[in-house]
Amino acid sequence: MLKKRLPFVALLAATLPVSAQIPPSILPAMNELPPLQTELVFGQRIAYYEIGSGPTLVLVHGFASQARFDWGRVMAPLAAHHHVIALDQIGFGHSDKPAVDYSIQTFVDFLGEFLRVQHVEHFDLAGESLGGWIVANYTIQALSPANHGAFQLPVPSKLILEDAAGHRVLAGNAHVAGSLAEAEGIAIVFHNKSLVTDDLVRRSFEMKLSANDGQTERLFRDNPKLASETVQGKLGGITIPTLVVWGGNDELVPLSDGQDYAAKIANAKLVIVPECGHAPSIEKPEQFLSAVEQFLH
């Protein structure tokens, strides 16, 4: 099966010009981003960034992260041709953090309600890492014949999976960095370790302390329901055009998972970003944008 998919795989080395400047910092300052807005979803405040006009593209960040970190370098360039919405998921970032047993379904339900409240009906959907696991499950449910009624999920037109988790439950116990030395663990996200400067460690540590989302991390990782929420055996339910973008040197989610996503989703395209770790949108934004713009146009 995988051999038949190989003609659809692209090894991304060249880039296309983008219409808006990419913030030079790995972690953009808040004043480099659109104004942060909030929306009440199931009575909880969901924070989000909104920028640009055109077809709507919804961006969903990964585990223990937020929109500023995962999407901060690509929001403005994408907004040159798209209406971009990047939300902090419930329990993370600037959004509210209720003490519940977080599961993939929690995030799917909140994403669906957020889109309904925002009256977003026609959109493309992208997710990074845990966000990829969430949007994959969201899309499977949205395309299911059972998707009807008061809580019907708006159906995306196209799907983008960036180094998406979901093939297995996250390994190990949740560990929330409580010191600068532990905050240096952010290096696992990157292939180019020189990007992990003292300034990045300090600023990312400050961001995590401000987010105060350690409880969410533990409640999610400790939830036994996750074992039934993997994508194993379900990817045939994704029948919309799908782009799978993967860092060729991802230390967190192996490239083989990306190849499996591309092999089991009909007509999916796999783009491998060489010399890149877990998040091309952060480490290699030019290559990420090149792949995404070609796919969406």
mmCIF file of C-alpha atoms in Angstrom:
data_model
loop_
_atom_site.group_PDB
_atom_site.id
_atom_site.type_symbol
_atom_site.label_atom_id
_atom_site.label_comp_id
_atom_site.label_asym_id
_atom_site.label_seq_id
_atom_site.Cartn_x
_atom_site.Cartn_y
_atom_site.Cartn_z
ATOM 1 C CA MET A 1 0.000 0.000 0.000
ATOM 2 C CA LEU A 2 2.732 2.451 0.968
ATOM 3 C CA LYS A 3 4.698 1.774 -2.214
ATOM 4 C CA LYS A 4 1.690 2.808 -4.276
ATOM 5 C CA ARG A 5 1.624 6.115 -2.442
ATOM 6 C CA LEU A 6 5.243 7.060 -3.077
ATOM 7 C CA PRO A 7 4.587 9.083 -6.282
ATOM 8 C CA PHE A 8 2.513 11.467 -4.161
ATOM 9 C CA VAL A 9 5.370 12.186 -1.744
ATOM 10 C CA ALA A 10 7.308 15.430 -2.149
ATOM 11 C CA LEU A 11 10.648 16.188 -0.527
ATOM 12 C CA LEU A 12 10.465 19.926 0.014
ATOM 13 C CA ALA A 13 13.754 21.691 -0.558
ATOM 14 C CA ALA A 14 12.803 24.850 -2.464
ATOM 15 C CA THR A 15 10.452 27.562 -1.265
ATOM 16 C CA LEU A 16 7.905 29.857 -2.807
ATOM 17 C CA PRO A 17 7.860 33.581 -2.067
ATOM 18 C CA VAL A 18 5.302 34.637 0.517
ATOM 19 C CA SER A 19 3.460 37.925 0.575
ATOM 20 C CA ALA A 20 3.927 38.815 4.234
ATOM 21 C CA GLN A 21 7.042 38.838 6.339
ATOM 22 C CA ILE A 22 7.696 35.908 8.668
ATOM 23 C CA PRO A 23 8.485 37.077 12.212
ATOM 24 C CA PRO A 24 12.212 36.432 12.730
ATOM 25 C CA SER A 25 11.794 35.183 16.296
ATOM 26 C CA ILE A 26 10.894 31.545 16.948
ATOM 27 C CA LEU A 27 8.436 32.875 19.556
ATOM 28 C CA PRO A 28 6.907 36.113 18.225
ATOM 29 C CA ALA A 29 6.108 38.877 20.690
ATOM 30 C CA MET A 30 2.429 39.540 21.327
ATOM 31 C CA ASN A 31 2.696 42.891 19.529
ATOM 32 C CA GLU A 32 3.783 41.034 16.378
ATOM 33 C CA LEU A 33 0.476 39.145 16.308
ATOM 34 C CA PRO A 34 -3.119 40.204 15.629
ATOM 35 C CA PRO A 35 -5.093 41.386 18.672
ATOM 36 C CA LEU A 36 -6.172 38.510 20.892
ATOM 37 C CA GLN A 37 -9.943 38.068 20.976
ATOM 38 C CA THR A 38 -12.248 35.830 23.036
ATOM 39 C CA GLU A 39 -15.473 33.953 22.390
ATOM 40 C CA LEU A 40 -17.712 32.189 24.904
ATOM 41 C CA VAL A 41 -17.974 28.482 24.089
ATOM 42 C CA PHE A 42 -20.055 26.336 26.443
ATOM 43 C CA GLY A 43 -19.667 29.232 28.900
ATOM 44 C CA GLN A 44 -15.855 29.115 28.705
ATOM 45 C CA ARG A 45 -13.648 31.818 27.208
ATOM 46 C CA ILE A 46 -11.801 30.651 24.123
ATOM 47 C CA ALA A 47 -9.007 32.982 23.017
ATOM 48 C CA TYR A 48 -8.196 33.296 19.335
ATOM 49 C CA TYR A 49 -6.384 35.352 16.724
ATOM 50 C CA GLU A 50 -8.138 36.434 13.520
ATOM 51 C CA ILE A 51 -6.447 38.030 10.534
ATOM 52 C CA GLY A 52 -6.866 38.368 6.763
ATOM 53 C CA SER A 53 -9.658 37.878 4.275
ATOM 54 C CA GLY A 54 -10.563 35.217 1.753
ATOM 55 C CA PRO A 55 -11.277 31.508 2.291
ATOM 56 C CA THR A 56 -11.262 30.632 5.990
ATOM 57 C CA LEU A 57 -8.400 28.560 7.404
ATOM 58 C CA VAL A 58 -8.703 27.353 11.005
ATOM 59 C CA LEU A 59 -5.459 26.490 12.846
ATOM 60 C CA VAL A 60 -5.357 24.140 15.859
ATOM 61 C CA HIS A 61 -2.192 23.985 17.999
ATOM 62 C CA GLY A 62 -0.526 21.075 19.735
ATOM 63 C CA PHE A 63 -0.142 19.645 23.243
ATOM 64 C CA ALA A 64 0.942 21.983 26.044
ATOM 65 C CA SER A 65 1.219 24.801 23.519
ATOM 66 C CA GLN A 66 -0.820 27.694 22.167
ATOM 67 C CA ALA A 67 -1.524 29.450 18.876
ATOM 68 C CA ARG A 68 1.208 32.022 19.458
ATOM 69 C CA PHE A 69 3.938 29.368 19.545
ATOM 70 C CA ASP A 70 2.720 26.887 16.913
ATOM 71 C CA TRP A 71 1.320 29.359 14.379
ATOM 72 C CA GLY A 72 2.851 32.733 15.268
ATOM 73 C CA ARG A 73 5.386 32.669 12.419
ATOM 74 C CA VAL A 74 2.895 31.695 9.691
ATOM 75 C CA MET A 75 -0.337 33.501 10.600
ATOM 76 C CA ALA A 76 0.455 36.751 8.794
ATOM 77 C CA PRO A 77 1.855 35.139 5.620
ATOM 78 C CA LEU A 78 -1.176 32.833 5.396
ATOM 79 C CA ALA A 79 -3.465 35.846 5.881
ATOM 80 C CA ALA A 80 -2.213 37.298 2.596
ATOM 81 C CA HIS A 81 -4.672 34.963 0.845
ATOM 82 C CA HIS A 82 -6.844 33.569 3.646
ATOM 83 C CA HIS A 83 -9.082 34.505 6.546
ATOM 84 C CA VAL A 84 -7.047 32.892 9.322
ATOM 85 C CA ILE A 85 -8.437 31.891 12.721
ATOM 86 C CA ALA A 86 -5.959 30.418 15.204
ATOM 87 C CA LEU A 87 -7.439 29.482 18.562
ATOM 88 C CA ASP A 88 -6.002 28.581 21.940
ATOM 89 C CA GLN A 89 -7.739 25.321 22.700
ATOM 90 C CA ILE A 90 -9.759 24.877 25.846
ATOM 91 C CA GLY A 91 -7.374 24.258 28.740
ATOM 92 C CA PHE A 92 -4.367 25.871 27.046
ATOM 93 C CA GLY A 93 -2.840 29.248 26.375
ATOM 94 C CA HIS A 94 -5.096 32.217 27.104
ATOM 95 C CA SER A 95 -8.297 30.159 27.082
ATOM 96 C CA ASP A 96 -10.165 29.039 30.202
ATOM 97 C CA LYS A 97 -8.980 25.882 31.962
ATOM 98 C CA PRO A 98 -11.859 24.024 33.606
ATOM 99 C CA ALA A 99 -10.925 21.012 35.752
ATOM 100 C CA VAL A 100 -12.363 18.225 33.580
ATOM 101 C CA ASP A 101 -11.075 14.912 32.246
ATOM 102 C CA TYR A 102 -9.729 16.192 28.941
ATOM 103 C CA SER A 103 -9.951 13.825 25.996
ATOM 104 C CA ILE A 104 -9.745 14.162 22.228
ATOM 105 C CA GLN A 105 -13.532 14.390 22.230
ATOM 106 C CA THR A 106 -13.369 17.353 24.620
ATOM 107 C CA PHE A 107 -11.333 19.290 22.065
ATOM 108 C CA VAL A 108 -13.490 18.104 19.148
ATOM 109 C CA ASP A 109 -16.651 19.258 20.931
ATOM 110 C CA PHE A 110 -15.171 22.664 21.763
ATOM 111 C CA LEU A 111 -13.841 23.137 18.229
ATOM 112 C CA GLY A 112 -17.237 22.311 16.760
ATOM 113 C CA GLU A 113 -19.072 24.680 19.108
ATOM 114 C CA PHE A 114 -16.502 27.432 18.488
ATOM 115 C CA LEU A 115 -17.128 27.157 14.738
ATOM 116 C CA ARG A 116 -20.898 27.137 15.227
ATOM 117 C CA VAL A 117 -20.805 30.209 17.496
ATOM 118 C CA GLN A 118 -18.515 31.963 15.013
ATOM 119 C CA HIS A 119 -20.850 30.965 12.129
ATOM 120 C CA VAL A 120 -17.948 29.360 10.270
ATOM 121 C CA GLU A 121 -19.475 27.047 7.677
ATOM 122 C CA HIS A 122 -16.975 26.936 4.807
ATOM 123 C CA PHE A 123 -13.383 26.442 5.903
ATOM 124 C CA ASP A 124 -10.177 24.463 5.654
ATOM 125 C CA LEU A 125 -8.735 22.927 8.816
ATOM 126 C CA ALA A 126 -5.125 22.456 9.981
ATOM 127 C CA GLY A 127 -3.673 20.881 13.107
ATOM 128 C CA GLU A 128 -0.154 20.456 14.505
ATOM 129 C CA SER A 129 0.883 17.500 16.704
ATOM 130 C CA LEU A 130 -1.978 16.965 19.199
ATOM 131 C CA GLY A 131 -3.899 19.476 17.081
ATOM 132 C CA GLY A 132 -3.448 17.111 14.129
ATOM 133 C CA TRP A 133 -4.869 14.232 16.155
ATOM 134 C CA ILE A 134 -7.822 16.427 17.093
ATOM 135 C CA VAL A 135 -8.582 17.691 13.583
ATOM 136 C CA ALA A 136 -8.244 14.176 12.149
ATOM 137 C CA ASN A 137 -10.852 12.907 14.614
ATOM 138 C CA TYR A 138 -12.957 16.016 14.063
ATOM 139 C CA THR A 139 -12.949 15.428 10.288
ATOM 140 C CA ILE A 140 -13.801 11.735 10.640
ATOM 141 C CA GLN A 141 -16.795 12.648 12.793
ATOM 142 C CA ALA A 142 -17.850 15.587 10.607
ATOM 143 C CA LEU A 143 -17.907 13.364 7.509
ATOM 144 C CA SER A 144 -19.788 10.562 9.249
ATOM 145 C CA PRO A 145 -23.466 9.934 8.376
ATOM 146 C CA ALA A 146 -24.116 10.274 12.123
ATOM 147 C CA ASN A 147 -23.167 13.978 11.993
ATOM 148 C CA HIS A 148 -26.543 15.657 12.359
ATOM 149 C CA GLY A 149 -28.699 17.339 14.971
ATOM 150 C CA ALA A 150 -28.149 20.298 17.278
ATOM 151 C CA PHE A 151 -24.438 19.618 17.685
ATOM 152 C CA GLN A 152 -23.689 18.902 14.026
ATOM 153 C CA LEU A 153 -20.034 19.600 13.254
ATOM 154 C CA PRO A 154 -19.334 22.045 10.406
ATOM 155 C CA VAL A 155 -17.574 20.080 7.657
ATOM 156 C CA PRO A 156 -14.118 21.237 6.493
ATOM 157 C CA SER A 157 -13.299 21.366 2.783
ATOM 158 C CA LYS A 158 -9.602 20.486 3.074
ATOM 159 C CA LEU A 159 -7.423 19.085 5.856
ATOM 160 C CA ILE A 160 -3.788 19.748 6.803
ATOM 161 C CA LEU A 161 -1.986 17.458 9.240
ATOM 162 C CA GLU A 162 1.395 18.714 10.515
ATOM 163 C CA ASP A 163 3.431 16.096 12.405
ATOM 164 C CA ALA A 164 0.141 14.829 13.775
ATOM 165 C CA ALA A 165 -0.053 12.606 16.828
ATOM 166 C CA GLY A 166 -2.833 10.043 17.107
ATOM 167 C CA HIS A 167 -1.388 6.665 16.188
ATOM 168 C CA ARG A 168 -0.785 5.834 19.827
ATOM 169 C CA VAL A 169 -1.439 7.273 23.273
ATOM 170 C CA LEU A 170 1.222 9.786 24.347
ATOM 171 C CA ALA A 171 3.959 7.899 26.175
ATOM 172 C CA GLY A 172 5.082 8.609 29.726
ATOM 173 C CA ASN A 173 3.674 10.781 32.467
ATOM 174 C CA ALA A 174 2.927 14.472 32.018
ATOM 175 C CA HIS A 175 5.939 16.477 33.131
ATOM 176 C CA VAL A 176 5.435 20.209 33.512
ATOM 177 C CA ALA A 177 8.692 22.163 33.442
ATOM 178 C CA GLY A 178 9.259 23.831 36.805
ATOM 179 C CA SER A 179 12.727 25.233 36.239
ATOM 180 C CA LEU A 180 14.841 26.813 33.522
ATOM 181 C CA ALA A 181 16.854 23.595 33.227
ATOM 182 C CA GLU A 182 13.663 21.627 32.600
ATOM 183 C CA ALA A 183 12.424 24.302 30.191
ATOM 184 C CA GLU A 184 15.443 23.510 28.020
ATOM 185 C CA GLY A 185 13.545 20.340 27.112
ATOM 186 C CA ILE A 186 11.922 22.430 24.385
ATOM 187 C CA ALA A 187 14.968 21.468 22.312
ATOM 188 C CA ILE A 188 13.310 18.147 21.422
ATOM 189 C CA VAL A 189 10.930 20.072 19.154
ATOM 190 C CA PHE A 190 13.791 21.224 16.906
ATOM 191 C CA HIS A 191 16.260 19.487 14.610
ATOM 192 C CA ASN A 192 18.501 22.559 14.535
ATOM 193 C CA LYS A 193 19.421 22.809 18.213
ATOM 194 C CA SER A 194 21.159 26.162 17.675
ATOM 195 C CA LEU A 195 17.675 27.694 17.492
ATOM 196 C CA VAL A 196 17.192 26.890 21.169
ATOM 197 C CA THR A 197 18.884 29.964 22.590
ATOM 198 C CA ASP A 198 18.904 31.106 26.207
ATOM 199 C CA ASP A 199 16.427 33.807 25.196
ATOM 200 C CA LEU A 200 14.018 31.254 23.681
ATOM 201 C CA VAL A 201 14.228 29.061 26.787
ATOM 202 C CA ARG A 202 13.535 32.038 29.046
ATOM 203 C CA ARG A 203 10.633 33.366 26.965
ATOM 204 C CA SER A 204 9.024 29.972 26.439
ATOM 205 C CA PHE A 205 9.314 29.300 30.200
ATOM 206 C CA GLU A 206 7.612 32.630 30.886
ATOM 207 C CA MET A 207 4.887 31.761 28.373
ATOM 208 C CA LYS A 208 4.241 28.393 30.016
ATOM 209 C CA LEU A 209 4.104 29.892 33.518
ATOM 210 C CA SER A 210 1.638 32.502 32.319
ATOM 211 C CA ALA A 211 -0.511 29.877 30.590
ATOM 212 C CA ASN A 212 -0.813 27.901 33.824
ATOM 213 C CA ASP A 213 -1.942 24.802 31.925
ATOM 214 C CA GLY A 214 -0.069 22.083 33.808
ATOM 215 C CA GLN A 215 -3.313 20.696 35.231
ATOM 216 C CA THR A 216 -4.720 20.325 31.725
ATOM 217 C CA GLU A 217 -1.631 18.388 30.648
ATOM 218 C CA ARG A 218 -1.952 15.956 33.545
ATOM 219 C CA LEU A 219 -5.721 15.522 33.249
ATOM 220 C CA PHE A 220 -5.344 14.755 29.541
ATOM 221 C CA ARG A 221 -2.368 12.393 29.812
ATOM 222 C CA ASP A 222 -3.977 10.477 32.686
ATOM 223 C CA ASN A 223 -7.294 9.903 30.906
ATOM 224 C CA PRO A 224 -7.690 6.195 30.021
ATOM 225 C CA LYS A 225 -10.228 7.129 27.331
ATOM 226 C CA LEU A 226 -7.369 8.197 25.039
ATOM 227 C CA ALA A 227 -6.626 4.572 24.143
ATOM 228 C CA SER A 228 -9.958 4.376 22.299
ATOM 229 C CA GLU A 229 -9.432 7.713 20.527
ATOM 230 C CA THR A 230 -6.402 6.881 18.376
ATOM 231 C CA VAL A 231 -6.778 7.077 14.603
ATOM 232 C CA GLN A 232 -5.964 3.397 14.102
ATOM 233 C CA GLY A 233 -8.503 1.838 11.750
ATOM 234 C CA LYS A 234 -10.391 5.113 11.243
ATOM 235 C CA LEU A 235 -8.434 7.045 8.601
ATOM 236 C CA GLY A 236 -10.558 5.696 5.763
ATOM 237 C CA GLY A 237 -13.260 8.000 7.083
ATOM 238 C CA ILE A 238 -11.306 11.038 5.841
ATOM 239 C CA THR A 239 -12.386 11.586 2.253
ATOM 240 C CA ILE A 240 -11.595 15.272 1.702
ATOM 241 C CA PRO A 241 -8.334 16.520 0.126
ATOM 242 C CA THR A 242 -5.594 16.145 2.726
ATOM 243 C CA LEU A 243 -2.044 17.447 2.999
ATOM 244 C CA VAL A 244 0.330 15.716 5.401
ATOM 245 C CA VAL A 245 3.369 17.906 6.228
ATOM 246 C CA TRP A 246 6.152 16.295 8.282
ATOM 247 C CA GLY A 247 9.540 17.265 9.613
ATOM 248 C CA GLY A 248 11.997 14.737 8.245
ATOM 249 C CA ASN A 249 13.826 14.595 11.586
ATOM 250 C CA ASP A 250 10.908 14.645 14.032
ATOM 251 C CA GLU A 251 12.050 13.261 17.404
ATOM 252 C CA LEU A 252 8.550 13.235 18.921
ATOM 253 C CA VAL A 253 6.255 11.696 16.294
ATOM 254 C CA PRO A 254 8.074 9.464 13.798
ATOM 255 C CA LEU A 255 7.971 10.052 10.058
ATOM 256 C CA SER A 256 6.473 6.570 9.701
ATOM 257 C CA ASP A 257 3.294 7.929 11.301
ATOM 258 C CA GLY A 258 3.099 10.623 8.638
ATOM 259 C CA GLN A 259 3.625 8.034 5.931
ATOM 260 C CA ASP A 260 0.815 5.973 7.417
ATOM 261 C CA TYR A 261 -1.532 8.976 7.486
ATOM 262 C CA ALA A 262 -0.759 9.614 3.809
ATOM 263 C CA ALA A 263 -1.124 5.952 2.864
ATOM 264 C CA LYS A 264 -4.487 5.422 4.557
ATOM 265 C CA ILE A 265 -6.206 8.715 3.677
ATOM 266 C CA ALA A 266 -7.418 8.527 0.086
ATOM 267 C CA ASN A 267 -5.416 10.747 -2.291
ATOM 268 C CA ALA A 268 -3.504 12.424 0.533
ATOM 269 C CA LYS A 269 -0.250 14.184 -0.338
ATOM 270 C CA LEU A 270 2.799 13.807 1.908
ATOM 271 C CA VAL A 271 5.386 16.592 1.991
ATOM 272 C CA ILE A 272 8.563 15.928 3.962
ATOM 273 C CA VAL A 273 10.518 18.959 5.135
ATOM 274 C CA PRO A 274 14.183 17.926 5.377
ATOM 275 C CA GLU A 275 16.479 18.936 8.218
ATOM 276 C CA CYS A 276 13.435 19.787 10.326
ATOM 277 C CA GLY A 277 12.027 18.591 13.607
ATOM 278 C CA HIS A 278 8.522 18.300 15.033
ATOM 279 C CA ALA A 279 7.039 21.600 13.823
ATOM 280 C CA PRO A 280 7.878 22.859 10.306
ATOM 281 C CA SER A 281 5.561 25.831 10.882
ATOM 282 C CA ILE A 282 7.999 26.964 13.592
ATOM 283 C CA GLU A 283 11.400 25.705 12.446
ATOM 284 C CA LYS A 284 11.025 25.936 8.651
ATOM 285 C CA PRO A 285 8.095 28.330 8.069
ATOM 286 C CA GLU A 286 9.057 29.125 4.451
ATOM 287 C CA GLN A 287 8.893 25.460 3.454
ATOM 288 C CA PHE A 288 5.695 24.928 5.440
ATOM 289 C CA LEU A 289 4.047 27.905 3.750
ATOM 290 C CA SER A 290 5.176 26.739 0.325
ATOM 291 C CA ALA A 291 3.523 23.355 0.820
ATOM 292 C CA VAL A 292 0.332 24.797 2.300
ATOM 293 C CA GLU A 293 -0.131 27.532 -0.327
ATOM 294 C CA GLN A 294 0.325 25.044 -3.160
ATOM 295 C CA PHE A 295 -2.227 22.720 -1.549
ATOM 296 C CA LEU A 296 -4.870 25.358 -0.811
ATOM 297 C CA HIS A 297 -4.773 27.034 -4.220
#
